[in-house]
Short mmCIF file of C-alpha atoms in Angstrom, two decimals:
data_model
loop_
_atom_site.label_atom_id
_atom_site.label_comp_id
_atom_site.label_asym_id
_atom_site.label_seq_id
_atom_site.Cartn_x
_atom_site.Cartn_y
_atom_site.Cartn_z
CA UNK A 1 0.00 0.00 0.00
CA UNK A 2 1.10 3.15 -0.59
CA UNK A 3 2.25 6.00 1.80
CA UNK A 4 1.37 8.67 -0.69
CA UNK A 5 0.22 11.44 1.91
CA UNK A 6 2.51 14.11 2.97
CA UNK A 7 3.46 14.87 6.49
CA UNK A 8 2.39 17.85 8.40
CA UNK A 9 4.85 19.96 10.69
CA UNK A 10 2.93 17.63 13.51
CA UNK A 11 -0.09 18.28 15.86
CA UNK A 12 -2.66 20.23 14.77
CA UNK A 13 -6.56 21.22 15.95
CA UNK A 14 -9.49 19.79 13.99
CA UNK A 15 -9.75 16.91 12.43
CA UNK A 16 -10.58 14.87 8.96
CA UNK A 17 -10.03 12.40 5.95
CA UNK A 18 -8.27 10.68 2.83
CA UNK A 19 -5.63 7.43 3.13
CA UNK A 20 -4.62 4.14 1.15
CA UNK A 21 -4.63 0.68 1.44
CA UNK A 22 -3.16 -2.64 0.17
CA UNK A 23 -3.38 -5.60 -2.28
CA UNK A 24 -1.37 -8.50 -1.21
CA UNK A 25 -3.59 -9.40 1.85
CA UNK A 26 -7.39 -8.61 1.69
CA UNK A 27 -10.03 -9.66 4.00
CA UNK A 28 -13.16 -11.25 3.12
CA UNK A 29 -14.56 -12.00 6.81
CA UNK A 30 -16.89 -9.13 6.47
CA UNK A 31 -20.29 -9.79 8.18
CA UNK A 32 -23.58 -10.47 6.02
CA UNK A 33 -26.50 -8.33 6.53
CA UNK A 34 -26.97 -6.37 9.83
CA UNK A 35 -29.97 -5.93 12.14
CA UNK A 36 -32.38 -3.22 11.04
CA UNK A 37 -32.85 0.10 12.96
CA UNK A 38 -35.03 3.01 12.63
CA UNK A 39 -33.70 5.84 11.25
CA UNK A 40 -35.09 9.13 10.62
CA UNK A 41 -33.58 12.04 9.05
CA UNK A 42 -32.01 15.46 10.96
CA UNK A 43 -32.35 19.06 8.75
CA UNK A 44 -29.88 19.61 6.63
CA UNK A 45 -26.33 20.82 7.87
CA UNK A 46 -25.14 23.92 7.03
CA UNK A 47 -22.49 23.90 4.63
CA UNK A 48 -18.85 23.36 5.51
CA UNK A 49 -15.86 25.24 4.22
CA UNK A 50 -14.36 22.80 1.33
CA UNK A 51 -17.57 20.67 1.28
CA UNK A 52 -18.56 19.78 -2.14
CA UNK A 53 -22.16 20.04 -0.77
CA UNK A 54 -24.43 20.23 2.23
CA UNK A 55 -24.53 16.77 4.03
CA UNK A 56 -27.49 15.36 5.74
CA UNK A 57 -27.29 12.69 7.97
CA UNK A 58 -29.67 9.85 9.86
CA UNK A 59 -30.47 10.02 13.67
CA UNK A 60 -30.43 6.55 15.24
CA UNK A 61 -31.39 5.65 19.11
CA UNK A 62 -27.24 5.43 19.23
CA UNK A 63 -24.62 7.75 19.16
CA UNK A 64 -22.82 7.58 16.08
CA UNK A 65 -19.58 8.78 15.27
CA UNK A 66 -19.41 10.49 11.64
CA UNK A 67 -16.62 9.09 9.76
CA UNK A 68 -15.75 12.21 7.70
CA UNK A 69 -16.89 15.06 10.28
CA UNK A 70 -14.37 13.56 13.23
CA UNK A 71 -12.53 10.75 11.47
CA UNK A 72 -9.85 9.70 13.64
CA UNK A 73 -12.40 9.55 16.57
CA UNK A 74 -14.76 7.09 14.01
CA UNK A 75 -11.35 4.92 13.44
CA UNK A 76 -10.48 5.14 17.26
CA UNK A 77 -14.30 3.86 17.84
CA UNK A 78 -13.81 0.93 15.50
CA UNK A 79 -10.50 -0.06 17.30
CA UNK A 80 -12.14 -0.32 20.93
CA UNK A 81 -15.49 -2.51 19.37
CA UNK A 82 -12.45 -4.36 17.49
CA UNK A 83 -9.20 -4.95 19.44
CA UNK A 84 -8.74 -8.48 20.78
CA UNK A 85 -7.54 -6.18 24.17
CA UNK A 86 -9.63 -4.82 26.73
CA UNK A 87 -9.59 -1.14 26.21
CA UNK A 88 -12.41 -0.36 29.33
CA UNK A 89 -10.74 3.30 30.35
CA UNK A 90 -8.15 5.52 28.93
CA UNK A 91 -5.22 4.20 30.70
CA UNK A 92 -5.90 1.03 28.84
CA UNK A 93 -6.33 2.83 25.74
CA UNK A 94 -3.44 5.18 25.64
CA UNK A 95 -0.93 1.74 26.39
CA UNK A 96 -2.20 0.20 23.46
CA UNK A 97 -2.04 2.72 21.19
CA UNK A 98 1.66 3.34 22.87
CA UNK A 99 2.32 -0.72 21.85
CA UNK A 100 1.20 0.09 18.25
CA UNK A 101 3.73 2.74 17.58
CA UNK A 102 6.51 0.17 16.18
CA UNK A 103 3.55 -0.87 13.86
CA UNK A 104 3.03 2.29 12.24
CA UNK A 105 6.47 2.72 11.52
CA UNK A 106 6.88 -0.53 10.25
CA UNK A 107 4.36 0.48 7.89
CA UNK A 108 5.78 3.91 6.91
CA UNK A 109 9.32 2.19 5.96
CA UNK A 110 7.07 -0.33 3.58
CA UNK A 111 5.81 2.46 2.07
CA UNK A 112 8.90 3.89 1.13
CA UNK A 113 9.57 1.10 -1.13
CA UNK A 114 8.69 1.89 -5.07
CA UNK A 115 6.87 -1.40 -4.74
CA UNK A 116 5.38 -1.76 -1.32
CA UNK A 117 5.68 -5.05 0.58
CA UNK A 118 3.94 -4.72 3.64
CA UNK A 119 2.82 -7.23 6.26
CA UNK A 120 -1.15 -6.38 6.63
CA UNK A 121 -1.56 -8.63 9.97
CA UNK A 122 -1.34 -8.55 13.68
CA UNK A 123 -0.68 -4.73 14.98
CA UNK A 124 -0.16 -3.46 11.47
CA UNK A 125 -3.63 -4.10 10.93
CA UNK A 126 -4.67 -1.48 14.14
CA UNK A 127 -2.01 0.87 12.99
CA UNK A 128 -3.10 1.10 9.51
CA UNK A 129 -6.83 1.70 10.69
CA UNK A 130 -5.71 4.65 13.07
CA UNK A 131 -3.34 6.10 10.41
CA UNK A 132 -4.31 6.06 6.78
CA UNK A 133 -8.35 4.65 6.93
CA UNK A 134 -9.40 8.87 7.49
CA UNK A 135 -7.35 9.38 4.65
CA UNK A 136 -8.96 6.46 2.60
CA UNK A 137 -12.70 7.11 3.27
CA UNK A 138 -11.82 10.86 1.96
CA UNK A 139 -10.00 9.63 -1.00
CA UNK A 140 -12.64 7.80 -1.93
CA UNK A 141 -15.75 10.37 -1.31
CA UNK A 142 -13.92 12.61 -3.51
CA UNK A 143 -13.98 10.32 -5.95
CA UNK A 144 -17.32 9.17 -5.79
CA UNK A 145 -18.06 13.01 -6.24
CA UNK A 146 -16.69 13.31 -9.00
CA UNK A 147 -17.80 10.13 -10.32
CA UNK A 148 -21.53 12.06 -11.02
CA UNK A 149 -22.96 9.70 -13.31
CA UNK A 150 -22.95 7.70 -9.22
CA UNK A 151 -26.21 10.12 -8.67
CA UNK A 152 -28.40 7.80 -11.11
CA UNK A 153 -28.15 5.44 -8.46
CA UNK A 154 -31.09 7.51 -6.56
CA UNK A 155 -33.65 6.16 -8.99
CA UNK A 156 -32.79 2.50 -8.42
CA UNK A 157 -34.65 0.61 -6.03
CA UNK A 158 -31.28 -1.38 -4.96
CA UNK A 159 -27.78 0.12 -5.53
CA UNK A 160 -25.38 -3.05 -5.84
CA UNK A 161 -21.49 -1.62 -5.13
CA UNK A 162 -18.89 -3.99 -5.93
CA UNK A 163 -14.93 -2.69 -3.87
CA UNK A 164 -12.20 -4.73 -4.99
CA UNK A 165 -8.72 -5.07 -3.09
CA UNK A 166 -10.81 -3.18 -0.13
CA UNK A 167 -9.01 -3.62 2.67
CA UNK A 168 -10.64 -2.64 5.55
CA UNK A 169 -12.90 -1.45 3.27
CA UNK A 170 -12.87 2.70 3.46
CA UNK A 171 -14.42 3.27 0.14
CA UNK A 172 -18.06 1.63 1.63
CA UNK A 173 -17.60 3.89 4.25
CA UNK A 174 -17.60 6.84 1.73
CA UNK A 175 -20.17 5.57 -0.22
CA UNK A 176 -22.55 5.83 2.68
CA UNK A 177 -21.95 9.02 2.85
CA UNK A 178 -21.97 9.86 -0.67
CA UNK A 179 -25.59 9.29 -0.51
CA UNK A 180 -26.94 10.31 2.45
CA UNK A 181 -25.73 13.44 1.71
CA UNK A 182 -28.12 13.12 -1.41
CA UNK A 183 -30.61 11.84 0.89
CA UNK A 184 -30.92 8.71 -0.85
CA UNK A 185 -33.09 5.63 0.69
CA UNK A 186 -32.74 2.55 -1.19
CA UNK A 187 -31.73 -1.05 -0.76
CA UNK A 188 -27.93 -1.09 -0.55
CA UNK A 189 -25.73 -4.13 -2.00
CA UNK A 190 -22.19 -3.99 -0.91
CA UNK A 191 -19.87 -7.03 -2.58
CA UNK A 192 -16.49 -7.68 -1.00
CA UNK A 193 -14.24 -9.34 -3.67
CA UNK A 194 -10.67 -9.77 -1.95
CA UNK A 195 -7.66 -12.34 -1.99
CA UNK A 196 -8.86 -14.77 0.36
CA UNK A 197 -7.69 -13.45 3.88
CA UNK A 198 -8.99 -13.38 7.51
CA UNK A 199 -6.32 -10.87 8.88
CA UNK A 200 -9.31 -8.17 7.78
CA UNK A 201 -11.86 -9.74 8.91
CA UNK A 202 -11.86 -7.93 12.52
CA UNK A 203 -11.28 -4.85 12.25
CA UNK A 204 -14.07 -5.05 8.44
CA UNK A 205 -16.82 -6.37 10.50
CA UNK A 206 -17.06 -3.26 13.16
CA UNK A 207 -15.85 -0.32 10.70
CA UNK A 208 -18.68 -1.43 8.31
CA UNK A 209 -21.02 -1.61 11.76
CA UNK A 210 -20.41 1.49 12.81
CA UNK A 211 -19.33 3.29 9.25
CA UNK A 212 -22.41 2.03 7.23
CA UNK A 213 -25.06 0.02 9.27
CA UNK A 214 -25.31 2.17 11.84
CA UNK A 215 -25.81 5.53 10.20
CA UNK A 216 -28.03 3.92 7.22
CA UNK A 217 -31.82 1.95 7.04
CA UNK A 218 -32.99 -0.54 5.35
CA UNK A 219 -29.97 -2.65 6.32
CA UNK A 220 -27.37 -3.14 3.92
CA UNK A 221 -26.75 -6.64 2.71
CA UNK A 222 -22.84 -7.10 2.70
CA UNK A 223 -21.34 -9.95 0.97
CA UNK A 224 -17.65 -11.27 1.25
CA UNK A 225 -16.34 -13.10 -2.09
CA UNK A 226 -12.87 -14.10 -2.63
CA UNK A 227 -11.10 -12.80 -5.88
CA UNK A 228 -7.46 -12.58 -6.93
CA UNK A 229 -6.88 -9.95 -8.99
CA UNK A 230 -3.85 -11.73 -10.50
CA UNK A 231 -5.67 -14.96 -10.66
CA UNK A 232 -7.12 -15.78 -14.60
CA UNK A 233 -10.45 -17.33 -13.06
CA UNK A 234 -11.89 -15.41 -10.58
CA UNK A 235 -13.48 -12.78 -13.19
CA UNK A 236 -15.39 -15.88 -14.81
CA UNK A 237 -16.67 -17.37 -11.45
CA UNK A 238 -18.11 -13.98 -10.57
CA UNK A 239 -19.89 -13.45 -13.70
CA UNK A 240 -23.46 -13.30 -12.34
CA UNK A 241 -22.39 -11.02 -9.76
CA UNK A 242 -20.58 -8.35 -11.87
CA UNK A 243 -23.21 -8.31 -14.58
CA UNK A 244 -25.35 -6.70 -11.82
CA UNK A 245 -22.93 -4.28 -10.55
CA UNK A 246 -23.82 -0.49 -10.71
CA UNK A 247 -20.70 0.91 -8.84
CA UNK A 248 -16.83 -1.21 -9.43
CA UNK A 249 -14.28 0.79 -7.52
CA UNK A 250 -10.67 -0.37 -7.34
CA UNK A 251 -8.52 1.73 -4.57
CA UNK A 252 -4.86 2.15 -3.60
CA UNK A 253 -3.08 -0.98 -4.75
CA UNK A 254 -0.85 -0.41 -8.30
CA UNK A 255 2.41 0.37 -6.00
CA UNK A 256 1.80 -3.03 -4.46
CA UNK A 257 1.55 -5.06 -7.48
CA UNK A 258 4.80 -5.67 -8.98
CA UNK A 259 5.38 -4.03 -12.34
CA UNK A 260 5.79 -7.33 -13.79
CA UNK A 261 2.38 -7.99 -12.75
CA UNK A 262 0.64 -5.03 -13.96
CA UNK A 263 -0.75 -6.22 -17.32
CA UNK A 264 -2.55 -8.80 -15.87
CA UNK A 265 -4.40 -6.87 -13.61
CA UNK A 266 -5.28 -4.26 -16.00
CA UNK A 267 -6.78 -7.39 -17.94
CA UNK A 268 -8.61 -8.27 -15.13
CA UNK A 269 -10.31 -4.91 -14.57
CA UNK A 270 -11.19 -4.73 -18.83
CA UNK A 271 -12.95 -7.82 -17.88
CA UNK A 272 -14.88 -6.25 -15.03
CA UNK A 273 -15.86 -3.57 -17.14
CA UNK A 274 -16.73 -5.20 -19.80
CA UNK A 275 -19.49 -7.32 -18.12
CA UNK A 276 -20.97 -4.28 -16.23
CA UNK A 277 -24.71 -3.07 -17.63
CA UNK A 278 -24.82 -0.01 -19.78
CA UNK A 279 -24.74 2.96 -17.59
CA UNK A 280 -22.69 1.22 -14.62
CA UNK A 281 -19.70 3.30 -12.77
CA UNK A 282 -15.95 2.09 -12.19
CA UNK A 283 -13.89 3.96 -10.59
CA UNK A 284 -9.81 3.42 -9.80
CA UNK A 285 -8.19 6.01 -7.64
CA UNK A 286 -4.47 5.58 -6.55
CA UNK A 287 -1.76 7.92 -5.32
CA UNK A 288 0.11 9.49 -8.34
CA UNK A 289 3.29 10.13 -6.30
CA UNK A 290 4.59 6.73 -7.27
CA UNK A 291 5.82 6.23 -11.38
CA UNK A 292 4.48 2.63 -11.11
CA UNK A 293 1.31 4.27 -10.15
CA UNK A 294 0.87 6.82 -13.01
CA UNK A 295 2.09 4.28 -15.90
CA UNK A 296 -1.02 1.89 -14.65
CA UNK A 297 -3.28 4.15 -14.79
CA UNK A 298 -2.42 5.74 -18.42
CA UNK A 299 -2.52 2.25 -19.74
CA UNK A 300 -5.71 1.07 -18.27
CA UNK A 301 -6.94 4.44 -19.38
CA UNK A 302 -6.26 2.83 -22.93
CA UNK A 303 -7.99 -0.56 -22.51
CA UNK A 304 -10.99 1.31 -20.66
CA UNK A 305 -11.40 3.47 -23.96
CA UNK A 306 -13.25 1.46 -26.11
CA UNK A 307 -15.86 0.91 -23.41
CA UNK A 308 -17.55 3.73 -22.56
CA UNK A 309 -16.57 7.96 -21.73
CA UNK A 310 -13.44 7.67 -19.67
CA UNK A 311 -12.81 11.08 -17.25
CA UNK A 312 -9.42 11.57 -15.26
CA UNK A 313 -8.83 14.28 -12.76
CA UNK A 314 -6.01 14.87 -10.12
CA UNK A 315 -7.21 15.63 -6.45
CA UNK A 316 -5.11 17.25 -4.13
CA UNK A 317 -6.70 16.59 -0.39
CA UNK A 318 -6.15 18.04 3.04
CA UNK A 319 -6.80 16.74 6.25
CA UNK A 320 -6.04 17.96 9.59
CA UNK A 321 -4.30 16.15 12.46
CA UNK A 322 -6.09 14.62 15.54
CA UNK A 323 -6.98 17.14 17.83
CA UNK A 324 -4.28 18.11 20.83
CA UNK A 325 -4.90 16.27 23.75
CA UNK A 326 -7.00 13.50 22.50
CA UNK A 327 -5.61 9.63 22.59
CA UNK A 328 -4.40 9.59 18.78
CA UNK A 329 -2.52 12.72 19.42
CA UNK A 330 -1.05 12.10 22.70
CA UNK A 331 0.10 8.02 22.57
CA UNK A 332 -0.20 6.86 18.87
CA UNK A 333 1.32 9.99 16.81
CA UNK A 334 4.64 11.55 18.05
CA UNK A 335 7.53 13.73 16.41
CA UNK A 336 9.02 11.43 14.24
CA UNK A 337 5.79 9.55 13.13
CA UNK A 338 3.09 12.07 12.99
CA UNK A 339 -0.15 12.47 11.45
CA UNK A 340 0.01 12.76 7.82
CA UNK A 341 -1.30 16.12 5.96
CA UNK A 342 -1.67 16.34 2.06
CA UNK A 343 -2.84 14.03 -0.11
CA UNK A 344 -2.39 13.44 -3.54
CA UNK A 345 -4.23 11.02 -5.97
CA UNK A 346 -5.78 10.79 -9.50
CA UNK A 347 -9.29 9.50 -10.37
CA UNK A 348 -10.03 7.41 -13.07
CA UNK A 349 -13.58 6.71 -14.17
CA UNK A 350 -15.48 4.57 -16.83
CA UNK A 351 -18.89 5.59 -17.39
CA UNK A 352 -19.88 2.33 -19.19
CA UNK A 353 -21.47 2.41 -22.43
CA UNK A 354 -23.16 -0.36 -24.76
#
């Protein structure tokens, strides 16, 4: 996975979003389903300074933590529901995040690499979560914004998403928000397709609770499937489910793939696109700071041609650090390994076409 987000000069007040992710180890433990809540929905919220547009959100009988309004507190959330260590009070929490430190730069040093080889188990896992996930979900909102042809979806009864090489799986996250914020209320169909991999599975299960089930109604029928995007035969098993895909979205993975490697996945992704329906989305955004990066997305830009209107932009993205004093700031980020400021990343998108 790639490290593509700049550092800031350290702490800073406020807080927010973008990040990246990984390809060589992908969960696909994520639950199925979810228990149904009742949700109705709150006025609209006044616009935001760098918003793209007013968001509106649900009000549940819980308190839910917004994932893009105070991100590092919605990733901190989905650590305490997920860690396989008691984390009852904040002495608790403060030593683990202290014990995930060598983690994170573990991770950093990976990321270094022009093609990444990271671990994504054990503590790297947590330490991924708490340090690039904000950055992901953002990442991927911003593309889904400027993925418009994604607004037809408000006239479908159910909206079937497809996110390949997921991760933890950030982009549903974004999704979720995507619509509410277009105060959409459909059937939602989320599809999983990862390299077969439980080391996910933990820390998938409560970031899609609390990230998607929580905040949205009807419940949101979540399916794990696992794909190899290197592998020749996983794009003919999963016929019937691609044909019915309205939204593929790829995310964070060409610098992780070795070069050698990168024709065959761009193969794989023609293939995806060319089963989707007439008027289907798919969407690849990766960090362009990496040449590897940039030379797979000008040739897939190529083999997506003949398929439909292809549209490219380059997004540069801002978050802010956690806020002083809070857990994040004060035991997981320090002076050498802080919180990460600027990111940069292009969008690719297919708008297919029959």
């Amino acid at each position: 996975r790639s490290d593509g987000v700049i550092p800031s000069n350290g702490k800073s007040g406020g807080t927010s979003s973008p990040i990246t992710k990984s390809y060589e180890n992908r969960c696909v433990g994520a639950p199925k389903g979810g228990s149904r809540m009742k949700v109705r929905t709150s006025a609209e919220h006044a616009a935001t300074t760098g918003r793209f547009c007013p968001p509106t959100y649900p009000i549940t009988f819980q308190a839910v933590t917004n994932p893009v309004e105070d991100p590092y507190d919605f990733v901190l959330e989905v650590l305490q529901r997920s860690s396989t260590t008691t984390l009852a009070d904040q002495a608790e929490v403060a030593t683990r995040l202290q014990a995930l430190q060598p983690a994170l730069r573990a991770l950093r040093q990976a990321y270094k690499n022009p093609t990444v080889s990271a671990a994504y188990e054990g503590d790297n896992t947590e330490a991924y979560l708490l340090a690039y996930v904000p950055h992901y979900i953002n990442q991927a909102l911003r593309a889904l914004h400027v993925a418009e042809p994604v607004d037809d979806a408000l006239r479908l009864e159910t909206y079937r998403a497809g996110f390949f090489c997921s991760g933890p799986g950030p982009e549903a996250v974004a999704l979720v928000e995507h619509l509410l914020r277009r105060r959409s209320r459909q059937e939602l169909e989320f599809h999983f397709l990862d390299r077969a991999s439980d080391d996910w599975s933990r820390i998938r299960e409560e970031l899609l609770t609390v990230g998607c089930q929580r905040r949205w109604s009807p419940a949101i029928d979540i399916e794990p499937h696992t794909f190899d995007l290197l592998g020749r035969a996983g794009v003919r098993e999963l016929r019937p489910i691609l044909k019915k895909l309205d939204l593929a979205m790829f995310q964070n993975f060409a610098n992780e793939i070795p070069t050698s490697q990168h024709q065959l996945a761009i193969d794989n992704i023609r293939r995806i696109a060319e089963l989707l329906s007439d008027g289907a989305t798919l969407i690849y955004s990766d960090q362009r700071n990496y040449e590897a990066v940039q030379q797979f997305i000008q040739t897939l830009e190529r083999e997506l041609r003949p398929l439909g209107g292809v549209r490219i932009t380059k997004v540069n993205a801002s978050i802010q650090a956690p806020r002083n004093g809070t857990p994040l700031a004060e035991h997981f980020f320090n002076e050498t390994e802080y919180a990460r400021w600027n990111n940069y990343f292009t969008n690719l998108v297919l708008y297919r076409s029959r």
